[in-house]
PDB file of N, CA and C in Angstrom:
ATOM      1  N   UNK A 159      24.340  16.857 -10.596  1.00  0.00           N
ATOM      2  CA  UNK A 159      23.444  15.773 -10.928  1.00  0.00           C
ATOM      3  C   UNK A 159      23.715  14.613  -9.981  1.00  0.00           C
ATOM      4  N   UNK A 160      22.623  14.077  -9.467  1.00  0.00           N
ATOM      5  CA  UNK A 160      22.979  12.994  -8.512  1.00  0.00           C
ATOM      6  C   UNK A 160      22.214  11.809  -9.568  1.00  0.00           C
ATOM      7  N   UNK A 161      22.861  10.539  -9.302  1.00  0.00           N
ATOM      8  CA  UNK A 161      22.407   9.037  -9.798  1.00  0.00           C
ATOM      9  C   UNK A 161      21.627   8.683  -8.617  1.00  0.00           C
ATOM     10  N   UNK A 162      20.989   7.282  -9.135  1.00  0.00           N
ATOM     11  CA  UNK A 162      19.664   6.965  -8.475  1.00  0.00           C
ATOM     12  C   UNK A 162      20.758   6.334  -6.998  1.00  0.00           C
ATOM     13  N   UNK A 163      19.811   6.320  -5.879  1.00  0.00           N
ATOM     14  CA  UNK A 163      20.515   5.871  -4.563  1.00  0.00           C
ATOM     15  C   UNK A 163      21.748   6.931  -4.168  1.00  0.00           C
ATOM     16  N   UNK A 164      22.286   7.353  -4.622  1.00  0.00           N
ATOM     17  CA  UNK A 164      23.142   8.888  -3.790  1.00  0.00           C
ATOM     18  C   UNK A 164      22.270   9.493  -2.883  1.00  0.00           C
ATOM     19  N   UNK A 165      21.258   9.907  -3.080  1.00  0.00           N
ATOM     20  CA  UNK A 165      20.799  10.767  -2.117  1.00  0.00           C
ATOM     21  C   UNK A 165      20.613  10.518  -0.770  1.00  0.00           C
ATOM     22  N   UNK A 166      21.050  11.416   0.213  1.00  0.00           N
ATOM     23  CA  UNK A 166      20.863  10.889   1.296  1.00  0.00           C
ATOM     24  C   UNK A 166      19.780  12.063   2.435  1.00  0.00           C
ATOM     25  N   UNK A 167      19.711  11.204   3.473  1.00  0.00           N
ATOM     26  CA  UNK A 167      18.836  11.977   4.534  1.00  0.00           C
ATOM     27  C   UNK A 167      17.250  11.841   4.332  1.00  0.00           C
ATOM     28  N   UNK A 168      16.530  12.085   5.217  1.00  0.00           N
ATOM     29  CA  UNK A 168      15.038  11.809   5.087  1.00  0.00           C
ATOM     30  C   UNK A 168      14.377  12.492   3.927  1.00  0.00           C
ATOM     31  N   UNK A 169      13.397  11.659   3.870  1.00  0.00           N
ATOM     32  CA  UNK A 169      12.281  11.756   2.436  1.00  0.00           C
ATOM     33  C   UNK A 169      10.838  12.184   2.873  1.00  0.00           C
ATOM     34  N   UNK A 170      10.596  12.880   2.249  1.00  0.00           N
ATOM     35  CA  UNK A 170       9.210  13.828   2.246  1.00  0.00           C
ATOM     36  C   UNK A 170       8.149  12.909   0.854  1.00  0.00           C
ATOM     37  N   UNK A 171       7.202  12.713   1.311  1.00  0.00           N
ATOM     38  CA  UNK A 171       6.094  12.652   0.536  1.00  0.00           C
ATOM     39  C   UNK A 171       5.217  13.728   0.101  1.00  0.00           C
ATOM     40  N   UNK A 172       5.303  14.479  -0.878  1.00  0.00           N
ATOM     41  CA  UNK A 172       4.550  15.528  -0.949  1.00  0.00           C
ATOM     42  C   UNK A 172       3.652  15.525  -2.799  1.00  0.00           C
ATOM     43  N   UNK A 173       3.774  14.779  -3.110  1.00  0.00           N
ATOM     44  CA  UNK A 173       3.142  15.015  -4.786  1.00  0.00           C
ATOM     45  C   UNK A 173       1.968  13.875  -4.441  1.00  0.00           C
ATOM     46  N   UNK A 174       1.766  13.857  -5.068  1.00  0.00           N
ATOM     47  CA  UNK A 174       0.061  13.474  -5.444  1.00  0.00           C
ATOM     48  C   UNK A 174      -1.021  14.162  -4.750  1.00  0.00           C
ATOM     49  N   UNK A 175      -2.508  14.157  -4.284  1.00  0.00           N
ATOM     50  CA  UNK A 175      -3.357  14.729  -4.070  1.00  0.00           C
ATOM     51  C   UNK A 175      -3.679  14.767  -2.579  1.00  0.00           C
ATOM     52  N   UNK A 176      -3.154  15.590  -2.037  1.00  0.00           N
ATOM     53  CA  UNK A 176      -3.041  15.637  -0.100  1.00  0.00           C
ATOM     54  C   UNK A 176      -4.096  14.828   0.058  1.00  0.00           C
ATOM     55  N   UNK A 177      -5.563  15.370   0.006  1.00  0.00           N
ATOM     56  CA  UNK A 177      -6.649  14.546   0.811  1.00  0.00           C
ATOM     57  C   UNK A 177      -6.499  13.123   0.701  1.00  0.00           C
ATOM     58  N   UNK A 178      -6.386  12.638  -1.232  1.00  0.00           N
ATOM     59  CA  UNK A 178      -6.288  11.271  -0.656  1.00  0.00           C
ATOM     60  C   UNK A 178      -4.996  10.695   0.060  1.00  0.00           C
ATOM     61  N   UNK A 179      -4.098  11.606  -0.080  1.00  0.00           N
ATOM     62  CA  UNK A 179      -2.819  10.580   0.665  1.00  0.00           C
ATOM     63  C   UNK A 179      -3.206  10.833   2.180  1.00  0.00           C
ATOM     64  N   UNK A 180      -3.720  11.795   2.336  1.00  0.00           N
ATOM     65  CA  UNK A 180      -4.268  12.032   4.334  1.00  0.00           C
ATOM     66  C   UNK A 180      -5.333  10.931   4.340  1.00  0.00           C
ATOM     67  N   UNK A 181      -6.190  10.575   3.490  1.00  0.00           N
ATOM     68  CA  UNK A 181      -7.218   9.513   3.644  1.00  0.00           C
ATOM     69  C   UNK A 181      -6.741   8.175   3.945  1.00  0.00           C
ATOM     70  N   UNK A 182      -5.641   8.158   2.935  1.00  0.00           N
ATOM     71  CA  UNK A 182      -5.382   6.264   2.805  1.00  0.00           C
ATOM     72  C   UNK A 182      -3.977   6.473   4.211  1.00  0.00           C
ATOM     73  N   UNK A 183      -3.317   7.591   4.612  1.00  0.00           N
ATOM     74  CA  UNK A 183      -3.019   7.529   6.133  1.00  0.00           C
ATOM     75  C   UNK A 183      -3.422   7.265   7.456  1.00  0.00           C
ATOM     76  N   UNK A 184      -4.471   7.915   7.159  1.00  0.00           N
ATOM     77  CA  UNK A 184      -5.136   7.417   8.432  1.00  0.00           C
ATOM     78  C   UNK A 184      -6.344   5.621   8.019  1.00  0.00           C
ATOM     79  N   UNK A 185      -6.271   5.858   7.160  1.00  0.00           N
ATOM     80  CA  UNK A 185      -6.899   4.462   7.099  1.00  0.00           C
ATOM     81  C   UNK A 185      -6.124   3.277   7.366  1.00  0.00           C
ATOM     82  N   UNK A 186      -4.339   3.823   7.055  1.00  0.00           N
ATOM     83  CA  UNK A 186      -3.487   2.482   7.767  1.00  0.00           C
ATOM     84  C   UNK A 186      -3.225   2.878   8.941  1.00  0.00           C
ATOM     85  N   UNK A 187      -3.311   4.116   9.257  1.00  0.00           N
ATOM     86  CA  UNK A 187      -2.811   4.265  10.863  1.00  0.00           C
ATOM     87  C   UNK A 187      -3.593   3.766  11.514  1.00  0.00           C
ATOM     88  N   UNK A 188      -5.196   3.595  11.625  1.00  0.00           N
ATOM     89  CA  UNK A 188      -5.814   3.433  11.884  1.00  0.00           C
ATOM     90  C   UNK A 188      -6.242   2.199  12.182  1.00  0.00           C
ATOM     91  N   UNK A 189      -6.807   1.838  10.887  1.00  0.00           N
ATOM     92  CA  UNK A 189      -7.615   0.518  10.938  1.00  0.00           C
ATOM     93  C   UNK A 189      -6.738  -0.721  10.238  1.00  0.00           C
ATOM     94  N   UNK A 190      -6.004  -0.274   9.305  1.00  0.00           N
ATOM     95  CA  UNK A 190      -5.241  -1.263   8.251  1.00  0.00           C
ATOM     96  C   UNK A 190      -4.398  -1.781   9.829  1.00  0.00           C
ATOM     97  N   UNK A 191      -3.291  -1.630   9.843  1.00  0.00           N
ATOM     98  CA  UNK A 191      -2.404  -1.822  10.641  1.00  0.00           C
ATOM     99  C   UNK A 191      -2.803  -2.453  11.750  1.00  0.00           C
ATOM    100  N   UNK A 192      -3.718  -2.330  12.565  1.00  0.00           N
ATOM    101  CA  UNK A 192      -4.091  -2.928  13.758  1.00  0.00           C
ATOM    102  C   UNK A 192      -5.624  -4.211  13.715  1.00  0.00           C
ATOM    103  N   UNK A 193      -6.284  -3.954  13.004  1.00  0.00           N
ATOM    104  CA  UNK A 193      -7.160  -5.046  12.100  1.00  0.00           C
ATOM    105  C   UNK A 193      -7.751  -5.396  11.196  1.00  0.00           C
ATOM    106  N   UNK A 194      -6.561  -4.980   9.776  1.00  0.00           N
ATOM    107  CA  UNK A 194      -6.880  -5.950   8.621  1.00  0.00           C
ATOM    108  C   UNK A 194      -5.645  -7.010   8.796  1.00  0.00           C
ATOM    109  N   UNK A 195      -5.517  -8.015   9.102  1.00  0.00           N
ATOM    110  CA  UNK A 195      -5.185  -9.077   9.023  1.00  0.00           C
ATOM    111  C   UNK A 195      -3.965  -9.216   7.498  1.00  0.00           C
ATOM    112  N   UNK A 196      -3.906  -8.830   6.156  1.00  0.00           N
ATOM    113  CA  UNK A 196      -3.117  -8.696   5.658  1.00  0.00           C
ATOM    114  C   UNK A 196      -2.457  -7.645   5.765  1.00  0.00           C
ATOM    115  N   UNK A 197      -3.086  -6.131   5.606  1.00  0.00           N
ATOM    116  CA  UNK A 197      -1.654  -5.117   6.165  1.00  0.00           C
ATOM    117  C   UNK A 197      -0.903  -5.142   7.428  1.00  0.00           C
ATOM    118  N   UNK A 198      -1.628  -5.772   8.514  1.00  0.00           N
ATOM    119  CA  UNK A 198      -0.869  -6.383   9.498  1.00  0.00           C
ATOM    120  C   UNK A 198       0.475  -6.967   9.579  1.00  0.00           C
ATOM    121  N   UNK A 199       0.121  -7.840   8.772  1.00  0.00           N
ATOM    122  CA  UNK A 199       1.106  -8.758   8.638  1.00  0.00           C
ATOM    123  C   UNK A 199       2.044  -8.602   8.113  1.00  0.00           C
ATOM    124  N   UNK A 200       1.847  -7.691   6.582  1.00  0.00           N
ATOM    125  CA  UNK A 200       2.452  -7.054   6.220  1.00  0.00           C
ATOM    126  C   UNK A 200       3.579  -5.854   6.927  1.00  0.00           C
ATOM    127  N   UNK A 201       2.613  -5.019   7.484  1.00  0.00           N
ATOM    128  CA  UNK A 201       3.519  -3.850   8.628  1.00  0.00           C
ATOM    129  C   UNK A 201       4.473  -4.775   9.732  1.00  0.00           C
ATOM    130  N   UNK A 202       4.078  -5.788  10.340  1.00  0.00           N
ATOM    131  CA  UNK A 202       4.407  -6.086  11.148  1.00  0.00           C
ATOM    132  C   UNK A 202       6.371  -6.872  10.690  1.00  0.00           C
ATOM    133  N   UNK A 203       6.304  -7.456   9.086  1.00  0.00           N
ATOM    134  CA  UNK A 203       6.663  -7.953   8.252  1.00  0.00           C
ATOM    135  C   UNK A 203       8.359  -6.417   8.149  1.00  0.00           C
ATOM    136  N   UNK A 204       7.682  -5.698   7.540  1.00  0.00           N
ATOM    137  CA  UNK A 204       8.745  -4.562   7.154  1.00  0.00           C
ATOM    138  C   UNK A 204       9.349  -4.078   8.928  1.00  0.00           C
ATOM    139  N   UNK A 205       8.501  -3.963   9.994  1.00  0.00           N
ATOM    140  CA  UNK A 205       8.917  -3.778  11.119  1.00  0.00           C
ATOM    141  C   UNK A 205      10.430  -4.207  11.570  1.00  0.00           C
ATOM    142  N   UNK A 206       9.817  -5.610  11.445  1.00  0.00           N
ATOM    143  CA  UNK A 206      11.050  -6.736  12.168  1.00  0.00           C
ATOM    144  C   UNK A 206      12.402  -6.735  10.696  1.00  0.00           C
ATOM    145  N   UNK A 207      12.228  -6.236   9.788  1.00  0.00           N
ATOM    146  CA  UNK A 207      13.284  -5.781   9.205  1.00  0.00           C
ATOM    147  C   UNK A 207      14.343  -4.814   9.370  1.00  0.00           C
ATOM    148  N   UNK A 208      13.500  -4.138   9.615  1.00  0.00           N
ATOM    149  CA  UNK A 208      14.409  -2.560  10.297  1.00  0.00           C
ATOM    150  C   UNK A 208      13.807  -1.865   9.830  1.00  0.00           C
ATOM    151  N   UNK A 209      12.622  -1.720   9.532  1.00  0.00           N
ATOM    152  CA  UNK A 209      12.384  -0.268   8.347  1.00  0.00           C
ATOM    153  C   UNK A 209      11.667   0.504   9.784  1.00  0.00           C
ATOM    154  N   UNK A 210      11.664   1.809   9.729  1.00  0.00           N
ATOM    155  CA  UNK A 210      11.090   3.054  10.264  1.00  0.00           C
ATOM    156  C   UNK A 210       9.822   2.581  10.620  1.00  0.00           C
ATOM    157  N   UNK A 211       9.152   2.921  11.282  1.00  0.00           N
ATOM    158  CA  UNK A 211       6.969   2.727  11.420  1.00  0.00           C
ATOM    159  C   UNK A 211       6.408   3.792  10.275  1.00  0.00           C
ATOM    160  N   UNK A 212       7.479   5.074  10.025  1.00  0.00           N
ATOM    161  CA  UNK A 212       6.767   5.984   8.949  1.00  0.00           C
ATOM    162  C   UNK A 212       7.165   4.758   7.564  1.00  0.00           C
ATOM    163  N   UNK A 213       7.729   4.752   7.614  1.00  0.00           N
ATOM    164  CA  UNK A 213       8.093   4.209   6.069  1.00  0.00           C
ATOM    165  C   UNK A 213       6.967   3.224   6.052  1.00  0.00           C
ATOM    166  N   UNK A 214       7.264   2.089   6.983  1.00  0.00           N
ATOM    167  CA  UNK A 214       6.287   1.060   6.499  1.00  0.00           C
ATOM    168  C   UNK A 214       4.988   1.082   6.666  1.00  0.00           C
ATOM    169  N   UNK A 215       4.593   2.432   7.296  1.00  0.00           N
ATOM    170  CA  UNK A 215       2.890   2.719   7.216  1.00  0.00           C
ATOM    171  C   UNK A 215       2.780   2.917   5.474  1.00  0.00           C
ATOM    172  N   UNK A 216       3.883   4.161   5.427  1.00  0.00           N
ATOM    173  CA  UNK A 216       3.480   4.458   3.529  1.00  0.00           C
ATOM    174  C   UNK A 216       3.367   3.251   2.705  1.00  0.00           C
ATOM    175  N   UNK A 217       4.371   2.732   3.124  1.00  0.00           N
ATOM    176  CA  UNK A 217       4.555   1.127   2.358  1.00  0.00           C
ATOM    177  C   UNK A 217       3.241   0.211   2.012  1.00  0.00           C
ATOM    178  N   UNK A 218       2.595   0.661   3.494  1.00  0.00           N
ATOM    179  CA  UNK A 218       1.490  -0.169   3.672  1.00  0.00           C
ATOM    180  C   UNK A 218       0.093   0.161   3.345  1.00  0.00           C
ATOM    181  N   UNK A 219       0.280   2.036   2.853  1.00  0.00           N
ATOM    182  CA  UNK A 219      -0.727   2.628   2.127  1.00  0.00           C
ATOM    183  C   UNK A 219      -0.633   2.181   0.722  1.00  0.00           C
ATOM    184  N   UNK A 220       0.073   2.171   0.234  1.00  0.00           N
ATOM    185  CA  UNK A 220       1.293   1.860  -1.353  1.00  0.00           C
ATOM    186  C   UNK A 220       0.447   0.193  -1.642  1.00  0.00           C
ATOM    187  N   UNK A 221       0.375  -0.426  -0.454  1.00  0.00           N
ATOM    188  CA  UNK A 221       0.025  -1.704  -0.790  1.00  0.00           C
ATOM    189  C   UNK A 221      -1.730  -1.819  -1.177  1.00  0.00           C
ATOM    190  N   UNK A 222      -2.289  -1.377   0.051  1.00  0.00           N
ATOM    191  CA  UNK A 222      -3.513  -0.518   0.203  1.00  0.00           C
ATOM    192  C   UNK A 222      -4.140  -0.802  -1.443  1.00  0.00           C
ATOM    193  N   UNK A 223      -3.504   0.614  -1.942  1.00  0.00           N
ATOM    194  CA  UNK A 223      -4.194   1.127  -3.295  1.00  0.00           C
ATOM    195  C   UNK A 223      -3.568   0.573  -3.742  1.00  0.00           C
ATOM    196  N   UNK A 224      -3.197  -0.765  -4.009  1.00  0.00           N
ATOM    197  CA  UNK A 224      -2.918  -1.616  -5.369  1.00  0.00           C
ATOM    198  C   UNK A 224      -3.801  -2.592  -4.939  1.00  0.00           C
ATOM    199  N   UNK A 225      -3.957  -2.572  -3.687  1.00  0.00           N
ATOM    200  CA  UNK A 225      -5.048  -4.279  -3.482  1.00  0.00           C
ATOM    201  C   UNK A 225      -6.454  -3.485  -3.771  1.00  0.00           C
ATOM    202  N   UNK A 226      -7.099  -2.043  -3.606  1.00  0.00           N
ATOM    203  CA  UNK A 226      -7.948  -2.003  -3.655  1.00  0.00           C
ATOM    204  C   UNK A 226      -7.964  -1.348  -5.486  1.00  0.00           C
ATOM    205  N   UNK A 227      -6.950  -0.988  -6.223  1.00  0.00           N
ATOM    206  CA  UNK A 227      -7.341  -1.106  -7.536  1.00  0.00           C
ATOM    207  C   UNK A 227      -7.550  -1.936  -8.024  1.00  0.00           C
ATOM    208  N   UNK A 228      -6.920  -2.954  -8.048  1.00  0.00           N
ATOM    209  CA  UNK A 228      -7.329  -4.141  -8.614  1.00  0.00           C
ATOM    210  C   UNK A 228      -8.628  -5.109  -8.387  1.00  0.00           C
ATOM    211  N   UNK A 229      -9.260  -4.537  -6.911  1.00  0.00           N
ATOM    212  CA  UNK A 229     -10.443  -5.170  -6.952  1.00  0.00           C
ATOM    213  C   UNK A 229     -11.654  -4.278  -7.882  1.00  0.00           C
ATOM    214  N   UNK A 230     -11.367  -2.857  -8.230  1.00  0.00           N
ATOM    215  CA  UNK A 230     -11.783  -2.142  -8.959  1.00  0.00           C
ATOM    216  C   UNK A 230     -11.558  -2.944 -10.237  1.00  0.00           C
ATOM    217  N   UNK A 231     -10.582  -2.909 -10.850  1.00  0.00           N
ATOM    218  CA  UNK A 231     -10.266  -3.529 -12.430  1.00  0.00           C
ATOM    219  C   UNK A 231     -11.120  -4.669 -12.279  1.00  0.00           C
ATOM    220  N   UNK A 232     -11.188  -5.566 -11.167  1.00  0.00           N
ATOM    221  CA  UNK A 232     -12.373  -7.143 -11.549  1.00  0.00           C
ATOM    222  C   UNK A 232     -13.053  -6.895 -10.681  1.00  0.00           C
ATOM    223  N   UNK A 233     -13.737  -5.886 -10.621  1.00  0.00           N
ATOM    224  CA  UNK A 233     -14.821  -5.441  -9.453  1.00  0.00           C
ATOM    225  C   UNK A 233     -15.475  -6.824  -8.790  1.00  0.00           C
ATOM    226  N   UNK A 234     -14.505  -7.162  -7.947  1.00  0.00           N
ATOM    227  CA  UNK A 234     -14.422  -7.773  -6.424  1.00  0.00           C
ATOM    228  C   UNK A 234     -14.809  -6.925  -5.306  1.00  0.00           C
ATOM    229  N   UNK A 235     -15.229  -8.067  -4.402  1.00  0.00           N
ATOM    230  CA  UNK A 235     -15.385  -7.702  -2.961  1.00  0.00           C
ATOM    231  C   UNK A 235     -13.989  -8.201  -2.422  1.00  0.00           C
ATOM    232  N   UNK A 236     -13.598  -7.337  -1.343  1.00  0.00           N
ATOM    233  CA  UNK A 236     -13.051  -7.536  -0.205  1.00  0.00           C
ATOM    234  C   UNK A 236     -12.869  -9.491   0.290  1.00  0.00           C
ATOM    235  N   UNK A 237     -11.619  -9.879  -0.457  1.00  0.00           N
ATOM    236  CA  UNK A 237     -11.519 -11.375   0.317  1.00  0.00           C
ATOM    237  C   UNK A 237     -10.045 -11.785   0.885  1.00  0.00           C
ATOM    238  N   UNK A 238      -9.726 -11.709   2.323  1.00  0.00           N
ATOM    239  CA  UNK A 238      -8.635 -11.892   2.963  1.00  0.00           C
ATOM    240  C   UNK A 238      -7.167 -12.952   2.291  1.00  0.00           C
ATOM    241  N   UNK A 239      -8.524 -13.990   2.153  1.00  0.00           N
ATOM    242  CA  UNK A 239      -7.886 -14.928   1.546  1.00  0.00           C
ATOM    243  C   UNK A 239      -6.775 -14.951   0.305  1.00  0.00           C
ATOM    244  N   UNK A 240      -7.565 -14.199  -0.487  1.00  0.00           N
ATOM    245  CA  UNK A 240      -6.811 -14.067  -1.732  1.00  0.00           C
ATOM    246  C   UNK A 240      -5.452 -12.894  -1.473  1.00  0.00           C
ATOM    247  N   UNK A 241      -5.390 -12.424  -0.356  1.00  0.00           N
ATOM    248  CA  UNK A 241      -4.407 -11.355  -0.436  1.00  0.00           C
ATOM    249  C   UNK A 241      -3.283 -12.056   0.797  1.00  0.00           C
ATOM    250  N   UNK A 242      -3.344 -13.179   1.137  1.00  0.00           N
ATOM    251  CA  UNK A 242      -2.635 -13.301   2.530  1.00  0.00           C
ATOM    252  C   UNK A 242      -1.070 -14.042   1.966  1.00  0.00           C
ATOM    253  N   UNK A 243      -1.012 -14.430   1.046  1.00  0.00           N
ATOM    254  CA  UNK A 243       0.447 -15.518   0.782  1.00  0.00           C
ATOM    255  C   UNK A 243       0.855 -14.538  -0.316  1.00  0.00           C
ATOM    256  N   UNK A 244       0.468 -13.342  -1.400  1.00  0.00           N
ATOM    257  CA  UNK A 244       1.498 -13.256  -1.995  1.00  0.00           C
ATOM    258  C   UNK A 244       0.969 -11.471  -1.869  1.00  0.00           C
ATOM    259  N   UNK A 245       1.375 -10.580  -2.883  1.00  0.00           N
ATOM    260  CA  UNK A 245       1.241  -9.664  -3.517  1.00  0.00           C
ATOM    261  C   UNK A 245      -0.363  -9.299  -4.742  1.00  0.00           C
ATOM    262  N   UNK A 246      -0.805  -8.465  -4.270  1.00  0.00           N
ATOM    263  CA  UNK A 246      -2.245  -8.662  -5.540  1.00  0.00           C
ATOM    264  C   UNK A 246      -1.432  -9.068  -6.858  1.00  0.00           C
ATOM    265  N   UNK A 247      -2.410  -9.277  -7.632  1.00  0.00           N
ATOM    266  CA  UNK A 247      -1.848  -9.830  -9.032  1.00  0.00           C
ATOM    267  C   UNK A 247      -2.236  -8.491  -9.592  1.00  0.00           C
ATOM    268  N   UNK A 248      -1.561  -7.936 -10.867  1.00  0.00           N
ATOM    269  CA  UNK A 248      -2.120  -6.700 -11.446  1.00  0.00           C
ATOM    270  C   UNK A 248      -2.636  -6.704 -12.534  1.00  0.00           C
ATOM    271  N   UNK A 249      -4.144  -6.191 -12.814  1.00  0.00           N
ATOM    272  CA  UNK A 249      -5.012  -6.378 -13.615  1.00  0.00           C
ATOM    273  C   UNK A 249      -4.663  -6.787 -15.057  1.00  0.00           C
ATOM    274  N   UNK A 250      -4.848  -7.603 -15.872  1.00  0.00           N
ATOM    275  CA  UNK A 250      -4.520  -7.586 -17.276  1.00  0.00           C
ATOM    276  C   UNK A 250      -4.894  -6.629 -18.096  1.00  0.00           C
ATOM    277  N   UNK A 251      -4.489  -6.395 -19.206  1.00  0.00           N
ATOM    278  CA  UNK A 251      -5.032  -5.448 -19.783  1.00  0.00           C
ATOM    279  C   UNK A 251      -5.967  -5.503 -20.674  1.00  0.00           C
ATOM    280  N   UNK A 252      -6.866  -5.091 -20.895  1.00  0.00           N
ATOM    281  CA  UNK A 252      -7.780  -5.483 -21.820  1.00  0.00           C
ATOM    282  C   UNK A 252      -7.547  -5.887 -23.146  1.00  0.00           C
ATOM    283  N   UNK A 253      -8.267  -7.208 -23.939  1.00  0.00           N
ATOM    284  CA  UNK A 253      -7.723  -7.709 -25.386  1.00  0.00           C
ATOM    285  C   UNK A 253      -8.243  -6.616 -26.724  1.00  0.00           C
ATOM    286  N   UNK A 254      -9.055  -5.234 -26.544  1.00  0.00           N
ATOM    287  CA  UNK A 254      -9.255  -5.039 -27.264  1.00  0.00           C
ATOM    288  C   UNK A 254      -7.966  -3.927 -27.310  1.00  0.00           C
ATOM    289  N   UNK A 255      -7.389  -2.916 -28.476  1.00  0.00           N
ATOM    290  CA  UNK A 255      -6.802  -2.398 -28.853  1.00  0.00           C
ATOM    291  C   UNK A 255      -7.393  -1.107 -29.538  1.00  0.00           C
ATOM    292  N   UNK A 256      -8.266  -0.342 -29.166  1.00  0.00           N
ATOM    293  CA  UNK A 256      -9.052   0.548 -29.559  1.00  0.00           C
ATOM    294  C   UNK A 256      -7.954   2.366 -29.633  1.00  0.00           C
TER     295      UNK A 256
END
Protein backbone atom coordinates (compact mmCIF):
# COMPACT_ATOMS: atom_id res chain seq x y z
CA UNK A 1 0.00 0.00 0.00
CA UNK A 2 1.47 3.30 -0.85
CA UNK A 3 0.19 6.83 1.03
CA UNK A 4 -0.70 9.83 -0.92
CA UNK A 5 2.74 11.56 -2.45
CA UNK A 6 5.07 8.22 -2.27
CA UNK A 7 4.67 7.51 -5.61
CA UNK A 8 7.20 8.21 -7.79
CA UNK A 9 8.17 8.53 -11.63
CA UNK A 10 5.97 9.85 -14.49
CA UNK A 11 2.16 10.01 -14.64
CA UNK A 12 -0.11 8.87 -17.35
CA UNK A 13 -3.47 10.40 -17.94
CA UNK A 14 -5.64 7.78 -19.08
CA UNK A 15 -9.40 7.72 -17.39
CA UNK A 16 -11.97 9.83 -18.50
CA UNK A 17 -13.32 9.93 -22.15
CA UNK A 18 -10.21 9.95 -24.81
CA UNK A 19 -12.01 12.17 -27.43
CA UNK A 20 -12.80 14.77 -25.06
CA UNK A 21 -9.45 14.79 -23.30
CA UNK A 22 -7.78 14.72 -27.16
CA UNK A 23 -10.28 17.70 -27.80
CA UNK A 24 -9.60 20.02 -24.84
CA UNK A 25 -5.57 19.01 -25.83
CA UNK A 26 -5.34 20.24 -28.69
CA UNK A 27 -7.48 23.15 -27.95
CA UNK A 28 -4.64 24.23 -25.35
CA UNK A 29 -1.94 23.13 -27.52
CA UNK A 30 -3.24 24.97 -29.91
CA UNK A 31 -5.13 27.95 -29.46
CA UNK A 32 -5.45 28.31 -25.49
CA UNK A 33 -1.76 28.64 -24.89
CA UNK A 34 -0.63 30.88 -27.62
CA UNK A 35 -3.92 33.29 -27.87
CA UNK A 36 -6.25 33.21 -25.13
CA UNK A 37 -4.77 35.76 -23.10
CA UNK A 38 -5.81 34.03 -19.68
CA UNK A 39 -4.48 30.42 -20.32
CA UNK A 40 -1.50 32.19 -21.46
CA UNK A 41 -0.75 33.66 -18.71
CA UNK A 42 -1.61 31.12 -16.87
CA UNK A 43 0.84 28.43 -18.86
CA UNK A 44 3.31 30.88 -19.05
CA UNK A 45 2.76 31.30 -14.99
CA UNK A 46 3.35 27.31 -14.12
CA UNK A 47 6.35 27.49 -16.82
CA UNK A 48 8.61 29.92 -14.97
CA UNK A 49 7.96 27.71 -11.91
CA UNK A 50 9.50 24.67 -13.02
CA UNK A 51 6.66 22.61 -13.98
CA UNK A 52 7.14 20.33 -17.29
CA UNK A 53 5.17 22.04 -20.70
CA UNK A 54 3.20 18.46 -20.44
CA UNK A 55 2.02 19.06 -17.06
CA UNK A 56 1.13 22.59 -17.41
CA UNK A 57 -0.69 22.14 -20.77
CA UNK A 58 -2.99 19.47 -18.64
CA UNK A 59 -3.07 22.00 -15.95
CA UNK A 60 -4.20 24.35 -18.40
CA UNK A 61 -6.87 21.98 -19.93
CA UNK A 62 -8.02 21.30 -16.05
CA UNK A 63 -8.44 25.10 -15.98
CA UNK A 64 -10.15 25.20 -19.44
CA UNK A 65 -13.18 23.01 -18.26
CA UNK A 66 -13.79 24.72 -15.07
CA UNK A 67 -13.85 28.23 -16.75
CA UNK A 68 -15.98 26.86 -19.43
CA UNK A 69 -18.40 24.92 -16.86
CA UNK A 70 -19.15 27.48 -15.06
CA UNK A 71 -20.06 29.69 -17.86
CA UNK A 72 -22.47 26.75 -18.58
CA UNK A 73 -23.95 26.79 -14.83
CA UNK A 74 -24.71 30.94 -15.50
CA UNK A 75 -24.87 30.53 -19.12
CA UNK A 76 -22.37 33.33 -19.94
CA UNK A 77 -20.50 34.36 -22.83
CA UNK A 78 -16.89 34.24 -23.08
CA UNK A 79 -15.43 37.52 -20.98
CA UNK A 80 -11.52 37.86 -20.53
CA UNK A 81 -12.01 40.14 -18.01
CA UNK A 82 -13.67 38.25 -15.50
CA UNK A 83 -11.11 35.38 -15.69
CA UNK A 84 -7.71 37.43 -15.68
CA UNK A 85 -6.86 38.23 -11.67
CA UNK A 86 -8.19 35.17 -10.00
CA UNK A 87 -9.51 31.53 -10.51
CA UNK A 88 -13.38 31.05 -11.94
CA UNK A 89 -15.65 31.19 -9.01
CA UNK A 90 -17.63 27.76 -8.79
CA UNK A 91 -21.19 27.73 -9.48
CA UNK A 92 -23.51 27.83 -6.36
CA UNK A 93 -25.71 25.37 -5.88
CA UNK A 94 -29.08 25.66 -6.43
CA UNK A 95 -31.62 26.86 -3.30
CA UNK A 96 -34.06 24.33 -4.10
CA UNK A 97 -33.57 20.82 -2.39
CA UNK A 98 -35.66 18.52 -4.53
Amino acid sequence: MTTAGSDRGDRHVKGGRRKVRNLFYMACLGAATRHNPVIMAFYDRLIAKGKEPKVALTACMRKLIGILNTMIARRQKWDARRYELSEPARPQPSACTA
